[in-house]
PDB file of N, CA and C in Angstrom:
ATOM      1  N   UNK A   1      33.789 -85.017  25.229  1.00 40.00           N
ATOM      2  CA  UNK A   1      33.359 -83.863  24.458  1.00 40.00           C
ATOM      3  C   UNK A   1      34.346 -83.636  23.326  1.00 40.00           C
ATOM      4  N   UNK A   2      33.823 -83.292  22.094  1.00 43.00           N
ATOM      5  CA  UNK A   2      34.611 -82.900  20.976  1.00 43.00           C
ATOM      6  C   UNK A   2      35.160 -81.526  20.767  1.00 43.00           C
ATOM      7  N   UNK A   3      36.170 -81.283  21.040  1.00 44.00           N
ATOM      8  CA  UNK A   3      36.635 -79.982  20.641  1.00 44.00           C
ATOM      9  C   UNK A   3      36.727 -79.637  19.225  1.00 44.00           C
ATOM     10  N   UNK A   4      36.127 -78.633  18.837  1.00 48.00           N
ATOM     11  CA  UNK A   4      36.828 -78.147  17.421  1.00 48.00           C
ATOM     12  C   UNK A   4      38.016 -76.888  17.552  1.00 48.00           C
ATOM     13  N   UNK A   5      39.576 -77.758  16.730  1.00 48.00           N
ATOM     14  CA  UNK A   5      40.546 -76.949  17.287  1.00 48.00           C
ATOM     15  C   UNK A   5      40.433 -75.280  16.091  1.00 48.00           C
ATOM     16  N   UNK A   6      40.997 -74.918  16.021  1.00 52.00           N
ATOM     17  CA  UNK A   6      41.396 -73.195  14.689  1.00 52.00           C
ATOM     18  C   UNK A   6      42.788 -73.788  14.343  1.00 52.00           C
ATOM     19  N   UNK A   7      42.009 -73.692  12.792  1.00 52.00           N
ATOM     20  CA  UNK A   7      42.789 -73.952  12.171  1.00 52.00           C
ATOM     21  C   UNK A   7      44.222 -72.734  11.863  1.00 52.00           C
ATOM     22  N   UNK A   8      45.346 -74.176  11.654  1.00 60.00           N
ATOM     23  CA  UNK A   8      46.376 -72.753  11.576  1.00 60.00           C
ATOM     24  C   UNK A   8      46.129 -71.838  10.516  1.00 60.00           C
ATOM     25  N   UNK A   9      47.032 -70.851  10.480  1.00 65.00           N
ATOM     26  CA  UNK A   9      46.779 -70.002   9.477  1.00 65.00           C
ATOM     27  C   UNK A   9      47.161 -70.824   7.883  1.00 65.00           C
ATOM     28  N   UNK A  10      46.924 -70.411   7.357  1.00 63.00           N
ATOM     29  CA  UNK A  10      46.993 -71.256   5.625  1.00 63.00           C
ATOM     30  C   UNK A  10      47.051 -72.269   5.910  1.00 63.00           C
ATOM     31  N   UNK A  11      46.299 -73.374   6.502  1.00 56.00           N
ATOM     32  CA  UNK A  11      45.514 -74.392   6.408  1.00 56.00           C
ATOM     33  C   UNK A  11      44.264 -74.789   6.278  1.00 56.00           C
ATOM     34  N   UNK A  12      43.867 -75.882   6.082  1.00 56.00           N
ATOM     35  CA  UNK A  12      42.819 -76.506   5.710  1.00 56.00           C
ATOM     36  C   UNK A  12      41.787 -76.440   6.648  1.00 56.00           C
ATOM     37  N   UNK A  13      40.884 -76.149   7.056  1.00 57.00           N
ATOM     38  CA  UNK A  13      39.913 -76.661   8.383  1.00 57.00           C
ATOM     39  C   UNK A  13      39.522 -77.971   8.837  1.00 57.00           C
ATOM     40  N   UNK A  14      39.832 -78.331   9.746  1.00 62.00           N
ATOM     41  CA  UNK A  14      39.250 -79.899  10.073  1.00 62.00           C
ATOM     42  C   UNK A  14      37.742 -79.967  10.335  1.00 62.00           C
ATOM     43  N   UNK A  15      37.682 -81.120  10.021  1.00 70.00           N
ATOM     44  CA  UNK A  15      36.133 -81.386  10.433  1.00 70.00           C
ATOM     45  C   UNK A  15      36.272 -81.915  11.733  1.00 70.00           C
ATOM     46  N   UNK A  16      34.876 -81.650  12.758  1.00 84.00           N
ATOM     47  CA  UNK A  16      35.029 -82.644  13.890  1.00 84.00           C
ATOM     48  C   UNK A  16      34.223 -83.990  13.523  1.00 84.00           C
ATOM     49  N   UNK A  17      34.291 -84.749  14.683  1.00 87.00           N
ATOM     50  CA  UNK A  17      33.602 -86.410  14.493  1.00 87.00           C
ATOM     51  C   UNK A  17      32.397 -86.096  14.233  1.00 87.00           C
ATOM     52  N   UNK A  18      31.710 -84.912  15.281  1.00 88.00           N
ATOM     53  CA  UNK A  18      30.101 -84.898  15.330  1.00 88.00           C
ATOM     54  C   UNK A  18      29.745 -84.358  13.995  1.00 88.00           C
ATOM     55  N   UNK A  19      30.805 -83.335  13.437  1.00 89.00           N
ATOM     56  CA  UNK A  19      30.047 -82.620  11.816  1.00 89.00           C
ATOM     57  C   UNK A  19      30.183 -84.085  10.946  1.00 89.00           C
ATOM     58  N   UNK A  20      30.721 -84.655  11.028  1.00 90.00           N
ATOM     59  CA  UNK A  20      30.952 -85.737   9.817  1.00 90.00           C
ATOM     60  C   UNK A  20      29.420 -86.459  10.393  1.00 90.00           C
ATOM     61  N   UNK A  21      29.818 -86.754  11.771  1.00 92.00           N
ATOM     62  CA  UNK A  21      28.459 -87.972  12.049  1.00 92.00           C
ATOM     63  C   UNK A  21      26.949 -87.275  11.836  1.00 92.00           C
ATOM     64  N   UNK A  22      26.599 -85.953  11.971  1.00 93.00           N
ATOM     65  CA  UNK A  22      25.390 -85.168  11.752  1.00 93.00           C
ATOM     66  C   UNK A  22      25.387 -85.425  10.082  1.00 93.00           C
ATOM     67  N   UNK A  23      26.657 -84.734   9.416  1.00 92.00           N
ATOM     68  CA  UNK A  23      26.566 -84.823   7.581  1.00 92.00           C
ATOM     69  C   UNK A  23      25.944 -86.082   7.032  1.00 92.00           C
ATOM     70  N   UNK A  24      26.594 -86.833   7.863  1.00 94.00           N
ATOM     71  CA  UNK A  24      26.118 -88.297   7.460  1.00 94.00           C
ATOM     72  C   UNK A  24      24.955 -88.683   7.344  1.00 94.00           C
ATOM     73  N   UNK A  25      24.919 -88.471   8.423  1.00 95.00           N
ATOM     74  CA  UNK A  25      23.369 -88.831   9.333  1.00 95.00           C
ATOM     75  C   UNK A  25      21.923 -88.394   8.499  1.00 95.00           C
ATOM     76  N   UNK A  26      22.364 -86.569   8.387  1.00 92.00           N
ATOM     77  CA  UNK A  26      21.269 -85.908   7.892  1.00 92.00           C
ATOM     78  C   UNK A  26      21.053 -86.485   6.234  1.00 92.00           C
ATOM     79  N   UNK A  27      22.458 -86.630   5.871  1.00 91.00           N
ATOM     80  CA  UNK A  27      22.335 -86.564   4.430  1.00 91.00           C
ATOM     81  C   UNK A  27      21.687 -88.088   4.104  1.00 91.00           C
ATOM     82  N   UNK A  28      22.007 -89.381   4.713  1.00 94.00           N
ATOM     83  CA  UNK A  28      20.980 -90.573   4.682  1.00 94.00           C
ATOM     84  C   UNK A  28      19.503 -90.200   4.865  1.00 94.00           C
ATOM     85  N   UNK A  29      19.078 -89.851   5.575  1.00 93.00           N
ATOM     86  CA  UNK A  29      17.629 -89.270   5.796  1.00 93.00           C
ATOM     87  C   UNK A  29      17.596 -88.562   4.646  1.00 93.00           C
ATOM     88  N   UNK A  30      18.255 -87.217   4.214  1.00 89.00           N
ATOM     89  CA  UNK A  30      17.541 -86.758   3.286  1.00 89.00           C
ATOM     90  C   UNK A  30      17.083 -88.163   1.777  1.00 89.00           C
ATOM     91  N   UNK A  31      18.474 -88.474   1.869  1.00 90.00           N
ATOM     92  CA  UNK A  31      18.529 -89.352   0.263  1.00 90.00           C
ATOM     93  C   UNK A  31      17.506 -90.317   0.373  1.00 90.00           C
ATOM     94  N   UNK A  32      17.256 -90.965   1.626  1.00 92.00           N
ATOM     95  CA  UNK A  32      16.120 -91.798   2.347  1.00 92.00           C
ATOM     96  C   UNK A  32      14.370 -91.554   1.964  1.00 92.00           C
ATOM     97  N   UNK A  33      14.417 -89.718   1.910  1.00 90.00           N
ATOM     98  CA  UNK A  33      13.204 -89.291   1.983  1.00 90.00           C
ATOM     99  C   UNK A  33      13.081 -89.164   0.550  1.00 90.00           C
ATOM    100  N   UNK A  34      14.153 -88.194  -0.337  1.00 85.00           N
ATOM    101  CA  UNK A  34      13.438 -87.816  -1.937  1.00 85.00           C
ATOM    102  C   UNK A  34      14.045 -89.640  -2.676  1.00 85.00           C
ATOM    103  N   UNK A  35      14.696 -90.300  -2.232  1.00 87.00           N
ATOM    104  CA  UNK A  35      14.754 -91.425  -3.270  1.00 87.00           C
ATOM    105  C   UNK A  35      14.220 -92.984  -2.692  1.00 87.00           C
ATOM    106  N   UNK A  36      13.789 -93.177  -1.685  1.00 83.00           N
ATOM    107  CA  UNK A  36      12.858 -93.927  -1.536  1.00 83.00           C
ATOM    108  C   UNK A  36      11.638 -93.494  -1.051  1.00 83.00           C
ATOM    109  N   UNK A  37      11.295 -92.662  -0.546  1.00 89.00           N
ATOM    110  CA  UNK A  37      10.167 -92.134  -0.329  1.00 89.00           C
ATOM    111  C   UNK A  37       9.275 -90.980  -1.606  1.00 89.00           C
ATOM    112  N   UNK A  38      10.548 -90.995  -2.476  1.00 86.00           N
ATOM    113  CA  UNK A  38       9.474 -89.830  -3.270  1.00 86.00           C
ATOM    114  C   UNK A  38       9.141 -88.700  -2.612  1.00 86.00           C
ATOM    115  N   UNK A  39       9.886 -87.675  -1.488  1.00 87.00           N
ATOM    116  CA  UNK A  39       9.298 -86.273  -0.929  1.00 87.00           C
ATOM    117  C   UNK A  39      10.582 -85.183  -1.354  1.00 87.00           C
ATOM    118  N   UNK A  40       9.729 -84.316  -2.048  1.00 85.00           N
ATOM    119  CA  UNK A  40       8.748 -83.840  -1.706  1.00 85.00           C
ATOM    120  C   UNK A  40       7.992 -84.404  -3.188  1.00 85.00           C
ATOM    121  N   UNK A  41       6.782 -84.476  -3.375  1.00 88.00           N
ATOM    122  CA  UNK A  41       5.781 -85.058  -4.503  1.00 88.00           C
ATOM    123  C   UNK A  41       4.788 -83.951  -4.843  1.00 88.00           C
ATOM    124  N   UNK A  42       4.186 -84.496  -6.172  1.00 89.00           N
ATOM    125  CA  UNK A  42       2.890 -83.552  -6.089  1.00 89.00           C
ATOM    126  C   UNK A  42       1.795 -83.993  -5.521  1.00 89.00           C
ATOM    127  N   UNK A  43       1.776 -85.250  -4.313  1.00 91.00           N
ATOM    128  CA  UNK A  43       0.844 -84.958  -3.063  1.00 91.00           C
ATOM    129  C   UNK A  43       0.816 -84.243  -2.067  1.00 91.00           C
ATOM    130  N   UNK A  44       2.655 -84.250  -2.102  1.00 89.00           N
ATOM    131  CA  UNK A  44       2.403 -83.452  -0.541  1.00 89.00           C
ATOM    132  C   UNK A  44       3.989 -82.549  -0.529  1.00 89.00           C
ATOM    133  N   UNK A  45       4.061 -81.783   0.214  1.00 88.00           N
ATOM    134  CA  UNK A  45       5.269 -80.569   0.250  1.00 88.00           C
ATOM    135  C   UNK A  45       5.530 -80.593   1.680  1.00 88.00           C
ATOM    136  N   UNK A  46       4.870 -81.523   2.573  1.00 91.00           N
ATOM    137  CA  UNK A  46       5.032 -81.393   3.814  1.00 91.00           C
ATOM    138  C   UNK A  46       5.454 -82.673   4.489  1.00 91.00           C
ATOM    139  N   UNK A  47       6.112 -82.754   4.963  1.00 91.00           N
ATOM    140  CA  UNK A  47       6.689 -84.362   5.607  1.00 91.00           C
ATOM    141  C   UNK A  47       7.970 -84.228   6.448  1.00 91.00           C
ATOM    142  N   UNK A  48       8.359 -85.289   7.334  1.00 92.00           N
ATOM    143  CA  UNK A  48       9.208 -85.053   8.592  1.00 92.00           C
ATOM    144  C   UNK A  48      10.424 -85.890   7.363  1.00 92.00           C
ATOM    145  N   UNK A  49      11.724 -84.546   7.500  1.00 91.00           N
ATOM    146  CA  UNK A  49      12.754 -84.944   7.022  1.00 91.00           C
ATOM    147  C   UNK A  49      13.934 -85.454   7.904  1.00 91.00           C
ATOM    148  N   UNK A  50      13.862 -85.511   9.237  1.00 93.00           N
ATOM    149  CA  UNK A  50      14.381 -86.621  10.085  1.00 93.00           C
ATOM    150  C   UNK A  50      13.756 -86.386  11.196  1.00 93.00           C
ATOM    151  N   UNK A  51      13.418 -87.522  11.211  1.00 94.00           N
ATOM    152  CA  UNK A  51      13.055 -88.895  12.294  1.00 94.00           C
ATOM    153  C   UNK A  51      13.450 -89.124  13.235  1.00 94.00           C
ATOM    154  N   UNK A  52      14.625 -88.194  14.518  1.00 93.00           N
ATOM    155  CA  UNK A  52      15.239 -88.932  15.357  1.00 93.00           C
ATOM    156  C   UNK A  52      15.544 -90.215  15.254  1.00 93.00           C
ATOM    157  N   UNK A  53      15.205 -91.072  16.042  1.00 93.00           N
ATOM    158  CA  UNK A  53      15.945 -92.278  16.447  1.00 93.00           C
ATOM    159  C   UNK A  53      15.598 -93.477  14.920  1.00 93.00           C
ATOM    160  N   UNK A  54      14.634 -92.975  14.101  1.00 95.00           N
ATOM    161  CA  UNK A  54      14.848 -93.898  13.050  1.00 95.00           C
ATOM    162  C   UNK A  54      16.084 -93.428  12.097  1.00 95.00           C
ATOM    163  N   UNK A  55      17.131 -92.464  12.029  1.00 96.00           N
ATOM    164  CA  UNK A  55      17.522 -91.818  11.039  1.00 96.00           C
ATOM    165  C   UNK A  55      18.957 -91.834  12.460  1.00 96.00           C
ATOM    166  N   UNK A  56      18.884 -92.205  13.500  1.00 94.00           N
ATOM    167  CA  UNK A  56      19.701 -92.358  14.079  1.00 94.00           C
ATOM    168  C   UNK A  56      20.493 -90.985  14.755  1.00 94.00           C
ATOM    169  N   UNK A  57      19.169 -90.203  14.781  1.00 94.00           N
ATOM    170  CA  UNK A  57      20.142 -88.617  15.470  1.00 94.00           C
ATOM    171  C   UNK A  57      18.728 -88.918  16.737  1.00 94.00           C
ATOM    172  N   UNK A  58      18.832 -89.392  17.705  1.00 93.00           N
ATOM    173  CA  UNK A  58      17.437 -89.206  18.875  1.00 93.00           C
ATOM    174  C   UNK A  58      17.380 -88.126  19.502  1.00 93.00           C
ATOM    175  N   UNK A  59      16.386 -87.850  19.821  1.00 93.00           N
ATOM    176  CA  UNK A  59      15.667 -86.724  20.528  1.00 93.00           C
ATOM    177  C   UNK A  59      15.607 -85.423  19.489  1.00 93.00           C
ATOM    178  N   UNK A  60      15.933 -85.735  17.615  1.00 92.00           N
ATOM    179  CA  UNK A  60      15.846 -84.336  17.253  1.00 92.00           C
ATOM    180  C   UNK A  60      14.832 -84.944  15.944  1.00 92.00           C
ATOM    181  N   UNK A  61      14.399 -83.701  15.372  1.00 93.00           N
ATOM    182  CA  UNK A  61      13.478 -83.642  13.901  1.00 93.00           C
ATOM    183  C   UNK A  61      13.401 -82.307  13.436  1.00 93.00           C
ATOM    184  N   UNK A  62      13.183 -82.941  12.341  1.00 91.00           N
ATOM    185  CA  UNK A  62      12.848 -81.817  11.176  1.00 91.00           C
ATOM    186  C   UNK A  62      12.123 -81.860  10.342  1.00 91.00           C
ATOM    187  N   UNK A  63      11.288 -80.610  10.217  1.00 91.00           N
ATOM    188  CA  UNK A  63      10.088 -81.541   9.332  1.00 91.00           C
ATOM    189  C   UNK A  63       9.963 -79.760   8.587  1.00 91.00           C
ATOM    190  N   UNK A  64       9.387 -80.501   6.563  1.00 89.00           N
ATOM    191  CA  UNK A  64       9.266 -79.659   5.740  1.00 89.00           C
ATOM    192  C   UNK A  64       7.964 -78.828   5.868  1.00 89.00           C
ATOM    193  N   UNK A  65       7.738 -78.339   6.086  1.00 88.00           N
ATOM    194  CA  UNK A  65       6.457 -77.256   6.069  1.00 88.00           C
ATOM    195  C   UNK A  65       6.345 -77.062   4.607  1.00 88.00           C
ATOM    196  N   UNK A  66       5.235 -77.161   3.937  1.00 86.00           N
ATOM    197  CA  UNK A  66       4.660 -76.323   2.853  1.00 86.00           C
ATOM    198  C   UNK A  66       5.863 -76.525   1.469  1.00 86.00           C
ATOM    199  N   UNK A  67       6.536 -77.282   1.811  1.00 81.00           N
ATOM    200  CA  UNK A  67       7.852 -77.136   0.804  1.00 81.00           C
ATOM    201  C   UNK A  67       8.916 -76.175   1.159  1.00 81.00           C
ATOM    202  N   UNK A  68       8.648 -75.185   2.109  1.00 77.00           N
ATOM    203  CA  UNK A  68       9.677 -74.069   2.172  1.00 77.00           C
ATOM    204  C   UNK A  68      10.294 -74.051   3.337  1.00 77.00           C
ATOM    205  N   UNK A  69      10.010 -74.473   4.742  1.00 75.00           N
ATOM    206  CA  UNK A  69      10.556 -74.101   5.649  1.00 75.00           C
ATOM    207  C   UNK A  69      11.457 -75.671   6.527  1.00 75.00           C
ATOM    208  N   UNK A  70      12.525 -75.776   7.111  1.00 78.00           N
ATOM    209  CA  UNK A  70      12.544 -76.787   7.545  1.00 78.00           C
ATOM    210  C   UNK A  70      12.353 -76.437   9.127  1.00 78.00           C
ATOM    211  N   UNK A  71      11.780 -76.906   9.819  1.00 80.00           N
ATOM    212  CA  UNK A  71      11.391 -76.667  11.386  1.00 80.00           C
ATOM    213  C   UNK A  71      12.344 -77.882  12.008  1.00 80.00           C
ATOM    214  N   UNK A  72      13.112 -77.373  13.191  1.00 84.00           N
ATOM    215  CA  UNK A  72      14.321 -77.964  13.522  1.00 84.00           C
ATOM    216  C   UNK A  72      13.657 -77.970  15.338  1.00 84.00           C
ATOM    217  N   UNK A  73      13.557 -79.212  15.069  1.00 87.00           N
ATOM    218  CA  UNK A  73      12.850 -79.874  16.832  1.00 87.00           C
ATOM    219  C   UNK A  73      13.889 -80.566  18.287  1.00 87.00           C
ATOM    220  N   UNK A  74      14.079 -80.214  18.924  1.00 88.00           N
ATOM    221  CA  UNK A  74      15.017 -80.986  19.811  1.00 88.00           C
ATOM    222  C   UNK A  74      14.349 -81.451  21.153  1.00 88.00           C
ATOM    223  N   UNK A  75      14.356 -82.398  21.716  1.00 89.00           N
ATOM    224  CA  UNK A  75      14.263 -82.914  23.421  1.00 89.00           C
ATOM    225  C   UNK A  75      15.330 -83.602  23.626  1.00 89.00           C
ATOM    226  N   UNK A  76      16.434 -83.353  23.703  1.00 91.00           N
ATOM    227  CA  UNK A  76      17.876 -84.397  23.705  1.00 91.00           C
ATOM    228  C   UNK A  76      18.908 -83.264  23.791  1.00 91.00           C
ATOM    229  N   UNK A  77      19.344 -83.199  25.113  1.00 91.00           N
ATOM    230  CA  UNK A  77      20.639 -82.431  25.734  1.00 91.00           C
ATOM    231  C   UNK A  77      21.828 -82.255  24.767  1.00 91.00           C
ATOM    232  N   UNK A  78      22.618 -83.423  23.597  1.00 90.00           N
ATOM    233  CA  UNK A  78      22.893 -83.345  22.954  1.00 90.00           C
ATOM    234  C   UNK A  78      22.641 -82.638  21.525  1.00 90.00           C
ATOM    235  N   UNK A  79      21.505 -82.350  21.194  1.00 90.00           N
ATOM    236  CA  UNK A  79      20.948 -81.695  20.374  1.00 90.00           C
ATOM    237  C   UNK A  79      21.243 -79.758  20.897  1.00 90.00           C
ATOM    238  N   UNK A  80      20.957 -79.778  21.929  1.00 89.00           N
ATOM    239  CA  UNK A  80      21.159 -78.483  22.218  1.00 89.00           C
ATOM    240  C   UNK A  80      22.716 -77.730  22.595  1.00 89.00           C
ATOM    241  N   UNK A  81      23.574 -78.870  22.914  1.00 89.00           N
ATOM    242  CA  UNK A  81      24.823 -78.779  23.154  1.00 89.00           C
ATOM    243  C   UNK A  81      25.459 -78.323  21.794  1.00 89.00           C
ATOM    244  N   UNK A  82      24.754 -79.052  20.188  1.00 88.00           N
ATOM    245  CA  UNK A  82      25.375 -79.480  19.565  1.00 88.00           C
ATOM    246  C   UNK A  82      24.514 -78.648  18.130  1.00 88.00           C
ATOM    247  N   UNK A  83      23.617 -77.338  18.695  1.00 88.00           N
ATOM    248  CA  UNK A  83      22.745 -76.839  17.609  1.00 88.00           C
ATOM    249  C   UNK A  83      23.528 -76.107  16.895  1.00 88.00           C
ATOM    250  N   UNK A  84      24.313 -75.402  17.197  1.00 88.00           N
ATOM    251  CA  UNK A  84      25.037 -74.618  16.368  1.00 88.00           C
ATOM    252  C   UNK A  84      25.355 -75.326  14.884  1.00 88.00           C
ATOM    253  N   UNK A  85      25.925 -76.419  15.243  1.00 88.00           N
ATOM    254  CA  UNK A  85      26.562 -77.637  14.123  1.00 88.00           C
ATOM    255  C   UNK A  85      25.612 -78.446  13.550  1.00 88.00           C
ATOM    256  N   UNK A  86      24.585 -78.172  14.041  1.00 89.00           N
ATOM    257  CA  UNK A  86      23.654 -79.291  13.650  1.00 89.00           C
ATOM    258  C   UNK A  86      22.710 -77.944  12.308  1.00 89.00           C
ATOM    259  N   UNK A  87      22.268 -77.105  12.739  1.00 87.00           N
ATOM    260  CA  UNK A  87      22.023 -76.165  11.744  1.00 87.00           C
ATOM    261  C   UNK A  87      22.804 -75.639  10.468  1.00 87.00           C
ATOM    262  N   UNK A  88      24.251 -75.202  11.156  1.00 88.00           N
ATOM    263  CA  UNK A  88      25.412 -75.598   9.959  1.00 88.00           C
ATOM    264  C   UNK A  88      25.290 -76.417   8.903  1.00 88.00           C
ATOM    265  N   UNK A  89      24.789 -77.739   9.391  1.00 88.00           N
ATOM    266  CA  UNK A  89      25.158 -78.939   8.755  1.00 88.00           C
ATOM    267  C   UNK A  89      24.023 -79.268   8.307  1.00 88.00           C
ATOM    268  N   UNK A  90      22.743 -78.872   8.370  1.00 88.00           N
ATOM    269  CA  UNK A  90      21.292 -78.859   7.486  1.00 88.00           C
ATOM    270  C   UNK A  90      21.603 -77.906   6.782  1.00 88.00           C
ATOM    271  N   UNK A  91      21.886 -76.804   7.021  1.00 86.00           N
ATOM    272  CA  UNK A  91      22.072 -75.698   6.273  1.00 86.00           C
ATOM    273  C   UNK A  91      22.843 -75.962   4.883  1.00 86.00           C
ATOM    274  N   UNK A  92      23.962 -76.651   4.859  1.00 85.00           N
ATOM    275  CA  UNK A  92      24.970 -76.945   4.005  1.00 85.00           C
ATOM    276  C   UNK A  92      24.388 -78.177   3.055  1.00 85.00           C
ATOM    277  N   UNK A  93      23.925 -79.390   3.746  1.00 85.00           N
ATOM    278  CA  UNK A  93      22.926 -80.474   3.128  1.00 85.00           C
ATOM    279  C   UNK A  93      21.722 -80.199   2.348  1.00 85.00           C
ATOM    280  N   UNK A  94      21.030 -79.239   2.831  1.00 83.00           N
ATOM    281  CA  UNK A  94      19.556 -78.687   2.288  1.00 83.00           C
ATOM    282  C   UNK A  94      20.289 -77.504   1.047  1.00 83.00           C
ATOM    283  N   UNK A  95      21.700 -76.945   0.981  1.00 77.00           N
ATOM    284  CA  UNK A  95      22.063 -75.667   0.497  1.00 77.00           C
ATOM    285  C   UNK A  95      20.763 -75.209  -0.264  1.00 77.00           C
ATOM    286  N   UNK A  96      20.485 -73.935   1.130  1.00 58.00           N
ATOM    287  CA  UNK A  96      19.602 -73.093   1.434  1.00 58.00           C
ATOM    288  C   UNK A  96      17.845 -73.578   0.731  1.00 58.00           C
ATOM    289  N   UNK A  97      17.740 -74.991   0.202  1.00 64.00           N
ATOM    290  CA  UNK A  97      16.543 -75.250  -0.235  1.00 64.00           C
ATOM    291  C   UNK A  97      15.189 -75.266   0.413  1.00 64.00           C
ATOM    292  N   UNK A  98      15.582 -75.295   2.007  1.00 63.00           N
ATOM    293  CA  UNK A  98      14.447 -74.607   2.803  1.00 63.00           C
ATOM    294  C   UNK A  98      15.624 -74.096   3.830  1.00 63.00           C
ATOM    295  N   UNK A  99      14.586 -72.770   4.131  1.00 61.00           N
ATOM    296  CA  UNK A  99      15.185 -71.899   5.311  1.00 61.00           C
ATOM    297  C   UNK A  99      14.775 -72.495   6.713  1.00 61.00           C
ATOM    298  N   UNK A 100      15.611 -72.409   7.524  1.00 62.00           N
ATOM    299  CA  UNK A 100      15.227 -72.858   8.832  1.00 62.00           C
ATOM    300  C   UNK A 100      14.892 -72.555  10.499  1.00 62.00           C
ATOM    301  N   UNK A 101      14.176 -72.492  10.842  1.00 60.00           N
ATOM    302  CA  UNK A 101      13.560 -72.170  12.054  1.00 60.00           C
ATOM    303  C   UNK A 101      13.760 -72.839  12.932  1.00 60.00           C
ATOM    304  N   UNK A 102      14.434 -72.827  14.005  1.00 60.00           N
ATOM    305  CA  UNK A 102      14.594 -73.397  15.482  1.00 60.00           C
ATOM    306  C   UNK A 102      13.874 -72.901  16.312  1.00 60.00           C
ATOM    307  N   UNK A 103      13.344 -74.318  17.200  1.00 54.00           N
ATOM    308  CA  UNK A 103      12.738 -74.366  18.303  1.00 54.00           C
ATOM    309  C   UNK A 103      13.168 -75.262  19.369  1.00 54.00           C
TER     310      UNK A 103
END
């Protein structure tokens, strides 16, 4: 398990392994979806912006509703261990371009 330690006072914050490996992760999928896939387009505003196990995060997804919402999916123990950071870290990747809903 990854601890995230507190940072001392007038220091820097560390990142943990899992925020770097989610940043990563999410941010390939995104760049994946608007620059080889072309989403969002003027066909469609709606499409799954990660893929679990093709995008290499399994048992989770997210998918764009309508252009506005991102819907945040989990069946993977890790996913739920790890939502706090994992929303953080869409949150910060997407900066605030869709709002997000967990389920």
């Amino acid at each position: 398990q990854i601890l995230k330690q507190q940072p001392e006072e007038g220091t820097t914050p560390t990142i943990t392994a899992m925020e770097l490996i989610l940043k990563t992760k999410i941010c390939d999928a995104v760049k994946s979806r608007n620059i080889g896939l072309n989403l969002p387009s003027e066909e469609t505003d709606s499409y799954r912006l990660i893929n679990g196990e093709g995008d290499g995060l399994s048992g989770s997804a997210v998918d764009v509703v309508g252009g506005q919402v991102a819907v945040v999916m989990s069946s993977a123990s890790w996913c739920e261990i790890y939502k706090d950071i994992i929303v953080e870290t869409l949150e910060q990747v997407l900066q605030n371009e869709h709002p997000l809903y967990s389920t």
